[in-house]
Amino acid sequence: MAFVVDSDSRDSVGIRGLISKARETQDFGALQTAFDSITKPGTGQERVSSDICVLCAEAALQLGCGEISKPCLKMYFEGSPPANQFLCRAYLCQGQLECPPAAGSVEDVEKAADYFLKAIEVAKREPSLHCLVFNASVLYVHTVRPSLQRGRSAHLVPSLRQVLQGLEELNDPDHDWRAQLMMQLLKCYIDAGEMEEAVMFAKATQQFVKSHTAHLFPELFSLLIQHKLSDSDVLLEMSQQSPTLTAIYKLEEFKMLVSANIDELKEEDSAKLQDIFDLLAPTKEPASLTESNPQPLPPAERVAFLLELALLALQTKHQKVAADCLKELKMAKEASTGQKIIMECISCEIGLLKKEAKMNEYSKGGVEARLREIDRLDQWLLNARRAADPQATQAVCASQWRLCLPLLQHNLRKSIRTALLRVAQAL
């Protein structure tokens, strides 16, 4: 299809000016006029450059006008455009238009992702377009993010691998971004049950992270332990390299123990909780810096570990360790808003455990005490959502579920219906 305008009034310069005005001032009228000029047939005409369709589509996307963006791109692609920056930009624009809602099907996600992969293939051939490879990778991740969850990410292995290959071929300098994508691909391999590939890719990821983004190694180390992607002796040796890795190793080992034997924890297993607490909150300073851990845990990491340990202790009904963690946390100055909300969850559960020790769980007083804590958590859930903190939101939901569980009996469940509905909405 030819793109035409009257040479004396609707020339390319005028249309470009309208598009620029639309983008700079959010002028919907200017955008509509530009679109009408592109699509309206005329006589005595000169051909309009096809890149104008891409510019108009981008402006329409920015202003949320898909009804303009889509036909502009359709006209552009029908013209068999050359492989240049505008083809890349058209692919990026089309991919964003195809981006499905969070509950979109696998087919919808792959359809949108395919446009970003096409943009990468075009852009990596031309040095002046290499920046678009990075842009495409960011848009790709934004599109597939709802699928980057355990149980939903197996189908992303081919496309995410292609995105990473594009960045690697260009030796993209944003090593943090590449390392994060490598860890996401590792999770996708695991989700797909491709454990041999996961083990091999874990080695490559470990080498890259250690060489370029050592600060991300603790996150990778957790994955290595959780999914047994390295020999146990090697993991144990790694854990001794820093206090942070030691804490991660002990916490992950205990979580696996709980998952396997939550109803049959032995006394010596439970004692491991206290050992971890002693690591995070030593009662005395080491005599010298040459003792087992040469430097203390960074304060922010210590807060995160104490929160994790407290939640584990509550899960296994170890009130003392949870209370000790909470005491340490209250003295810390580094807690974020979300972490303070999680502390409130811990406080609620500890308080309830104390009350239950003195009364029957299903007595009138026991039920009323539980309902009061449920009301408190309901408010903290609202606070977590206002803070847009997913970790805090998840923690409140988990605590709320544990508190509501005993009240799911037929004669009691009505009293917790609203609280559980809010949990469902938050998740």
Coordinates of C-alpha atoms in Angstrom, one line a residue:
M1 CA 0.0 0.0 0.0
A2 CA 1.4 3.4 -0.9
F3 CA 1.4 6.2 1.7
V4 CA 0.4 9.5 0.2
V5 CA -0.3 13.1 1.0
D6 CA -1.0 16.2 -1.0
S7 CA 2.3 17.8 -1.8
D8 CA 1.1 21.3 -1.0
S9 CA -0.5 20.8 2.4
R10 CA 0.0 17.3 3.8
D11 CA 3.7 16.8 3.2
S12 CA 6.0 14.7 5.3
V13 CA 7.4 17.6 7.2
G14 CA 4.0 18.7 8.4
I15 CA 3.1 15.1 9.5
R16 CA 6.4 14.8 11.4
G17 CA 5.7 18.1 13.1
L18 CA 2.2 16.9 14.2
I19 CA 3.7 13.6 15.5
S20 CA 6.4 15.5 17.5
K21 CA 3.8 17.8 18.9
A22 CA 1.6 14.8 19.9
R23 CA 4.5 13.2 21.8
E24 CA 5.8 16.3 23.5
T25 CA 2.5 17.7 24.6
Q26 CA 0.3 14.6 24.8
D27 CA -1.9 16.2 22.1
F28 CA -4.4 13.6 20.9
G29 CA -5.8 16.0 18.3
A30 CA -2.4 16.4 16.6
L31 CA -1.9 12.6 16.6
Q32 CA -5.3 12.1 15.0
T33 CA -4.6 14.7 12.4
A34 CA -1.3 13.1 11.5
F35 CA -2.9 9.7 11.3
D36 CA -5.7 11.1 9.0
S37 CA -3.1 12.7 6.8
I38 CA -1.2 9.4 6.4
T39 CA -4.3 7.3 5.6
K40 CA -6.4 9.8 3.5
P41 CA -6.0 9.2 -0.2
G42 CA -5.5 12.2 -2.5
T43 CA -4.4 13.2 -6.0
G44 CA -1.4 15.0 -7.3
Q45 CA 0.5 13.1 -4.6
E46 CA 4.1 12.4 -3.5
R47 CA 5.0 9.2 -1.6
V48 CA 5.3 9.5 2.2
S49 CA 8.3 7.9 3.7
S50 CA 7.3 4.6 5.3
D51 CA 9.2 5.5 8.6
I52 CA 6.4 8.1 9.3
C53 CA 4.1 5.1 9.9
V54 CA 6.5 3.9 12.6
L55 CA 6.8 7.3 14.2
C56 CA 3.0 7.6 14.3
A57 CA 2.6 4.1 15.7
E58 CA 5.2 4.9 18.5
A59 CA 3.5 8.2 19.4
A60 CA 0.1 6.4 19.4
L61 CA 1.5 3.7 21.7
Q62 CA 2.9 6.3 24.0
L63 CA -0.5 8.0 24.2
G64 CA -2.4 4.7 24.6
C65 CA -4.1 4.8 21.2
G66 CA -3.8 1.3 20.0
E67 CA -6.5 1.9 17.4
I68 CA -4.1 4.2 15.6
S69 CA -0.9 2.3 16.3
K70 CA -2.1 -1.0 14.9
P71 CA -3.1 0.2 11.5
C72 CA 0.0 2.3 11.1
L73 CA 2.2 -0.8 11.7
K74 CA 0.0 -2.8 9.4
M75 CA 0.6 -0.3 6.6
Y76 CA 4.3 -0.3 7.4
F77 CA 4.8 -4.0 7.3
E78 CA 2.7 -4.3 4.1
G79 CA 5.3 -2.2 2.3
S80 CA 8.1 -4.8 2.7
P81 CA 10.3 -2.4 4.6
P82 CA 14.1 -2.7 4.6
A83 CA 16.1 -4.1 7.6
N84 CA 16.9 -0.8 9.3
Q85 CA 16.3 0.9 12.6
F86 CA 12.6 1.6 11.7
L87 CA 12.0 -2.1 11.2
C88 CA 13.5 -2.8 14.6
R89 CA 11.4 0.0 16.1
A90 CA 8.3 -1.4 14.4
Y91 CA 8.9 -4.8 15.8
L92 CA 9.4 -3.3 19.3
C93 CA 6.1 -1.4 19.0
Q94 CA 4.2 -4.4 17.7
G95 CA 5.5 -6.5 20.5
Q96 CA 4.2 -4.0 23.1
L97 CA 0.8 -3.9 21.4
E98 CA 0.6 -7.7 21.5
C99 CA 1.6 -7.8 25.2
P100 CA -1.0 -10.0 26.9
P101 CA -2.5 -9.4 30.4
A102 CA -1.0 -11.2 33.3
A103 CA -3.3 -14.2 32.8
G104 CA -2.6 -14.4 29.1
S105 CA -2.1 -17.7 27.4
V106 CA 1.3 -19.2 26.6
E107 CA 0.5 -18.6 22.9
D108 CA -0.2 -14.9 23.5
V109 CA 3.1 -14.5 25.4
E110 CA 5.1 -16.2 22.7
K111 CA 3.4 -14.2 20.0
A112 CA 4.5 -10.9 21.7
A113 CA 7.9 -12.2 22.5
D114 CA 8.6 -13.2 18.9
Y115 CA 8.5 -9.5 17.8
F116 CA 11.3 -8.7 20.3
L117 CA 13.3 -11.6 19.0
K118 CA 12.9 -10.4 15.5
A119 CA 14.1 -6.9 16.5
I120 CA 17.2 -8.4 18.2
E121 CA 18.1 -10.4 15.0
V122 CA 17.9 -7.2 12.9
A123 CA 19.6 -4.9 15.4
K124 CA 22.6 -7.1 16.1
R125 CA 23.7 -7.0 12.5
E126 CA 24.3 -3.2 12.5
P127 CA 26.6 -1.6 15.0
S128 CA 24.5 1.6 15.1
L129 CA 21.5 -0.4 16.2
H130 CA 23.2 -2.4 19.0
C131 CA 21.5 -0.3 21.7
L132 CA 18.1 -1.6 20.4
V133 CA 19.2 -5.2 21.4
F134 CA 19.3 -4.1 25.0
N135 CA 16.0 -2.2 24.6
A136 CA 14.4 -5.3 23.1
S137 CA 15.6 -7.5 26.0
V138 CA 14.1 -5.1 28.6
L139 CA 10.7 -5.1 26.7
Y140 CA 10.9 -8.9 26.4
V141 CA 11.3 -9.3 30.2
H142 CA 8.5 -6.8 30.9
T143 CA 6.2 -8.9 28.6
V144 CA 7.0 -12.3 29.9
R145 CA 7.4 -11.3 33.6
P146 CA 4.0 -12.8 34.7
S147 CA 5.4 -16.2 33.3
L148 CA 8.6 -15.9 35.2
Q149 CA 7.2 -17.8 38.1
R150 CA 7.8 -21.4 39.3
G151 CA 5.5 -23.7 37.3
R152 CA 4.9 -21.2 34.5
S153 CA 8.3 -20.5 32.9
A154 CA 9.3 -23.8 31.2
H155 CA 8.1 -22.5 27.8
L156 CA 10.4 -19.4 28.0
V157 CA 13.6 -21.4 27.6
P158 CA 14.1 -21.0 23.8
S159 CA 13.2 -17.3 23.7
L160 CA 15.1 -16.2 26.8
R161 CA 18.1 -18.2 25.6
Q162 CA 17.9 -16.3 22.3
V163 CA 17.7 -12.9 24.1
L164 CA 20.8 -13.8 26.1
Q165 CA 22.7 -14.9 23.0
G166 CA 22.0 -11.6 21.4
L167 CA 23.4 -9.7 24.4
E168 CA 26.4 -12.0 24.6
E169 CA 27.2 -11.7 20.9
L170 CA 27.4 -7.9 21.3
N171 CA 29.2 -8.3 24.7
D172 CA 26.7 -5.9 26.2
P173 CA 28.4 -3.9 29.0
D174 CA 25.4 -4.1 31.4
H175 CA 26.7 -7.2 33.2
D176 CA 24.2 -6.9 36.0
W177 CA 21.3 -7.2 33.5
R178 CA 22.9 -10.1 31.8
A179 CA 23.6 -11.9 35.1
Q180 CA 20.0 -11.5 36.2
L181 CA 18.7 -12.9 32.9
M182 CA 21.1 -15.8 33.2
M183 CA 19.7 -16.6 36.6
Q184 CA 16.2 -16.4 35.2
L185 CA 17.1 -18.8 32.4
L186 CA 18.5 -21.1 35.0
K187 CA 15.2 -21.1 36.8
C188 CA 13.4 -21.8 33.5
Y189 CA 15.6 -24.8 32.8
I190 CA 14.8 -26.1 36.3
D191 CA 11.0 -25.4 35.7
A192 CA 11.2 -27.4 32.5
G193 CA 12.9 -30.3 34.2
E194 CA 16.0 -30.0 32.0
M195 CA 18.4 -30.6 34.9
E196 CA 21.4 -31.6 32.9
E197 CA 21.2 -28.3 31.0
A198 CA 20.6 -26.5 34.3
V199 CA 23.7 -28.0 35.8
M200 CA 25.9 -27.0 32.8
F201 CA 24.4 -23.6 32.5
A202 CA 24.8 -23.0 36.3
K203 CA 28.6 -23.5 35.8
A204 CA 28.6 -20.9 33.1
T205 CA 26.5 -18.5 35.1
Q206 CA 28.7 -19.0 38.2
Q207 CA 31.8 -18.1 36.2
F208 CA 30.1 -15.0 34.7
V209 CA 28.8 -13.7 38.0
K210 CA 32.0 -14.2 39.8
S211 CA 33.9 -12.4 37.1
H212 CA 31.6 -9.5 36.5
T213 CA 28.9 -9.2 39.2
A214 CA 30.2 -10.7 42.4
H215 CA 27.5 -8.9 44.5
L216 CA 24.9 -11.1 42.8
F217 CA 26.6 -14.4 43.7
P218 CA 24.6 -14.8 47.0
E219 CA 21.4 -15.0 44.9
L220 CA 22.9 -17.5 42.6
F221 CA 24.3 -19.5 45.5
S222 CA 20.8 -19.9 46.9
L223 CA 19.7 -21.4 43.6
L224 CA 22.7 -23.8 43.6
I225 CA 21.7 -25.1 47.0
Q226 CA 17.9 -25.2 46.5
H227 CA 18.2 -27.3 43.3
K228 CA 21.4 -29.2 44.1
L229 CA 23.1 -27.8 41.0
S230 CA 26.6 -28.5 42.4
D231 CA 28.2 -31.2 44.6
S232 CA 27.4 -30.9 48.3
D233 CA 31.1 -30.8 49.2
V234 CA 31.6 -27.9 46.7
L235 CA 28.6 -26.0 48.1
L236 CA 29.9 -26.5 51.7
E237 CA 33.3 -25.2 50.7
M238 CA 31.7 -22.1 49.0
S239 CA 29.6 -21.4 52.1
Q240 CA 32.8 -20.8 54.1
Q241 CA 34.0 -18.0 51.9
S242 CA 31.9 -15.3 53.7
P243 CA 29.4 -14.8 56.5
T244 CA 26.7 -14.1 53.9
L245 CA 27.2 -17.4 52.1
T246 CA 27.4 -19.2 55.5
A247 CA 24.0 -17.8 56.5
I248 CA 22.5 -18.6 53.1
Y249 CA 23.8 -22.2 53.3
K250 CA 22.5 -22.8 56.8
L251 CA 19.1 -21.3 56.0
E252 CA 18.6 -23.1 52.8
E253 CA 19.7 -26.4 54.3
F254 CA 17.1 -26.0 57.1
K255 CA 14.4 -25.0 54.7
M256 CA 15.0 -28.3 52.7
L257 CA 14.9 -30.2 56.0
V258 CA 11.5 -28.6 56.9
S259 CA 10.1 -29.3 53.4
A260 CA 11.0 -33.0 53.7
N261 CA 10.1 -33.6 57.4
I262 CA 7.9 -30.8 58.6
D263 CA 6.0 -33.1 60.9
E264 CA 9.0 -35.1 62.1
L265 CA 11.7 -32.6 63.1
K266 CA 14.1 -34.1 65.6
E267 CA 15.4 -32.2 68.5
E268 CA 18.9 -31.9 66.9
D269 CA 17.2 -30.5 63.8
S270 CA 15.4 -27.9 65.8
A271 CA 18.6 -27.0 67.5
K272 CA 19.9 -25.8 64.1
L273 CA 17.5 -22.9 64.3
Q274 CA 19.3 -21.7 67.4
D275 CA 22.7 -22.2 65.7
I276 CA 21.6 -20.0 62.8
F277 CA 20.4 -17.3 65.2
D278 CA 23.7 -17.4 67.0
L279 CA 25.4 -16.9 63.7
L280 CA 23.2 -13.8 62.9
A281 CA 23.3 -12.4 66.4
P282 CA 26.5 -13.5 68.1
T283 CA 26.6 -12.8 71.9
K284 CA 30.1 -11.6 71.8
E285 CA 32.6 -10.1 69.4
P286 CA 35.2 -12.5 68.0
A287 CA 38.6 -12.3 69.7
S288 CA 40.3 -11.4 66.4
L289 CA 39.4 -11.0 62.7
T290 CA 41.1 -14.4 62.0
E291 CA 38.2 -16.3 63.6
S292 CA 35.8 -18.4 61.5
N293 CA 34.1 -15.3 60.0
P294 CA 36.7 -12.5 59.3
Q295 CA 34.1 -9.8 58.9
P296 CA 30.5 -9.2 60.3
L297 CA 27.4 -9.5 58.1
P298 CA 26.4 -6.3 56.4
P299 CA 23.6 -4.7 58.4
A300 CA 21.0 -4.9 55.6
E301 CA 21.7 -8.5 54.9
R302 CA 21.6 -9.3 58.6
V303 CA 18.0 -7.8 58.8
A304 CA 16.9 -9.9 55.8
F305 CA 18.3 -13.1 57.3
L306 CA 16.8 -12.5 60.7
L307 CA 13.4 -12.0 59.1
E308 CA 13.7 -15.2 57.1
L309 CA 14.8 -17.1 60.2
A310 CA 11.9 -15.7 62.3
L311 CA 9.4 -16.9 59.7
L312 CA 11.0 -20.3 59.6
A313 CA 10.9 -20.5 63.4
L314 CA 7.2 -19.7 63.4
Q315 CA 6.5 -22.2 60.6
T316 CA 8.1 -24.9 62.9
K317 CA 6.5 -23.5 66.1
H318 CA 9.7 -22.4 67.7
Q319 CA 8.4 -19.3 69.5
K320 CA 11.7 -18.6 71.4
V321 CA 13.9 -18.3 68.3
A322 CA 11.2 -16.2 66.5
A323 CA 11.0 -13.9 69.6
D324 CA 14.7 -13.5 69.8
C325 CA 14.9 -12.6 66.1
L326 CA 12.2 -10.0 66.6
K327 CA 14.0 -8.5 69.5
E328 CA 17.2 -8.1 67.3
L329 CA 15.2 -6.7 64.5
K330 CA 13.6 -4.0 66.6
M331 CA 17.1 -2.8 67.5
A332 CA 18.1 -2.7 63.9
K333 CA 18.1 0.7 62.1
E334 CA 18.3 -0.6 58.5
A335 CA 14.8 -2.1 58.1
S336 CA 12.8 -0.9 55.2
T337 CA 9.0 -0.2 55.2
G338 CA 8.3 -3.6 53.8
Q339 CA 10.5 -5.3 56.4
K340 CA 8.8 -3.4 59.2
I341 CA 5.5 -4.8 58.0
I342 CA 6.9 -8.3 58.1
M343 CA 8.1 -7.7 61.6
E344 CA 4.5 -6.8 62.5
C345 CA 3.4 -10.2 61.1
I346 CA 5.9 -11.9 63.2
S347 CA 4.8 -10.0 66.3
C348 CA 1.2 -11.0 65.6
E349 CA 2.0 -14.7 65.3
I350 CA 4.2 -14.7 68.4
G351 CA 1.5 -12.9 70.4
L352 CA -1.1 -15.4 69.3
L353 CA 1.2 -18.4 70.2
K354 CA 1.6 -16.9 73.7
K355 CA -2.1 -16.5 74.2
E356 CA -2.9 -20.0 72.9
A357 CA -0.5 -21.5 75.4
K358 CA -2.8 -20.3 78.1
M359 CA -6.2 -21.1 76.6
N360 CA -8.0 -23.5 74.4
E361 CA -7.7 -22.6 70.7
Y362 CA -11.5 -23.0 70.1
S363 CA -12.6 -21.4 73.4
K364 CA -14.5 -18.1 73.0
G365 CA -11.5 -16.2 74.3
G366 CA -9.1 -18.1 72.0
V367 CA -11.3 -17.4 68.9
E368 CA -11.7 -13.8 69.8
A369 CA -7.9 -13.4 70.3
R370 CA -7.3 -14.9 66.9
L371 CA -9.8 -12.7 65.2
R372 CA -8.2 -9.6 66.7
E373 CA -4.8 -10.6 65.2
I374 CA -6.5 -11.3 61.9
D375 CA -7.9 -7.8 61.9
R376 CA -4.5 -6.4 62.6
L377 CA -3.0 -8.4 59.7
D378 CA -5.8 -7.2 57.5
Q379 CA -4.7 -3.7 58.0
W380 CA -1.0 -4.5 57.5
L381 CA -1.9 -6.2 54.2
L382 CA -3.4 -2.9 53.0
N383 CA -0.2 -1.1 54.1
A384 CA 1.9 -3.7 52.2
R385 CA -0.1 -3.2 49.1
R386 CA 0.1 0.6 49.4
A387 CA 3.9 0.3 49.8
A388 CA 3.9 -1.9 46.6
D389 CA 6.2 -4.4 48.3
P390 CA 5.6 -7.9 46.9
Q391 CA 7.7 -9.6 49.6
A392 CA 5.9 -7.9 52.4
T393 CA 2.5 -8.6 50.8
Q394 CA 3.4 -12.3 50.4
A395 CA 4.6 -12.5 54.0
V396 CA 1.3 -10.9 55.3
C397 CA -0.8 -13.3 53.2
A398 CA 1.1 -16.3 54.5
S399 CA 0.7 -15.2 58.1
Q400 CA -3.0 -14.4 57.6
W401 CA -3.6 -17.8 56.1
R402 CA -1.9 -19.5 59.1
L403 CA -4.0 -17.5 61.5
C404 CA -7.3 -18.2 59.5
L405 CA -6.7 -21.9 59.0
P406 CA -8.1 -23.1 62.4
L407 CA -11.2 -21.0 61.8
L408 CA -12.2 -22.6 58.5
Q409 CA -14.8 -24.8 60.4
H410 CA -18.3 -24.4 59.2
N411 CA -19.5 -22.4 62.2
L412 CA -16.5 -20.0 62.2
R413 CA -15.6 -19.4 58.6
K414 CA -18.0 -16.5 58.1
S415 CA -16.0 -14.4 60.4
I416 CA -12.8 -14.7 58.3
R417 CA -14.4 -14.4 54.8
T418 CA -13.5 -10.8 54.2
A419 CA -9.9 -11.3 55.4
L420 CA -9.4 -14.3 53.1
L421 CA -10.9 -12.4 50.1
R422 CA -8.4 -9.7 50.6
V423 CA -5.6 -12.3 50.7
A424 CA -6.9 -13.7 47.4
Q425 CA -7.0 -10.3 45.8
A426 CA -3.5 -9.5 46.9
L427 CA -2.1 -12.7 45.5

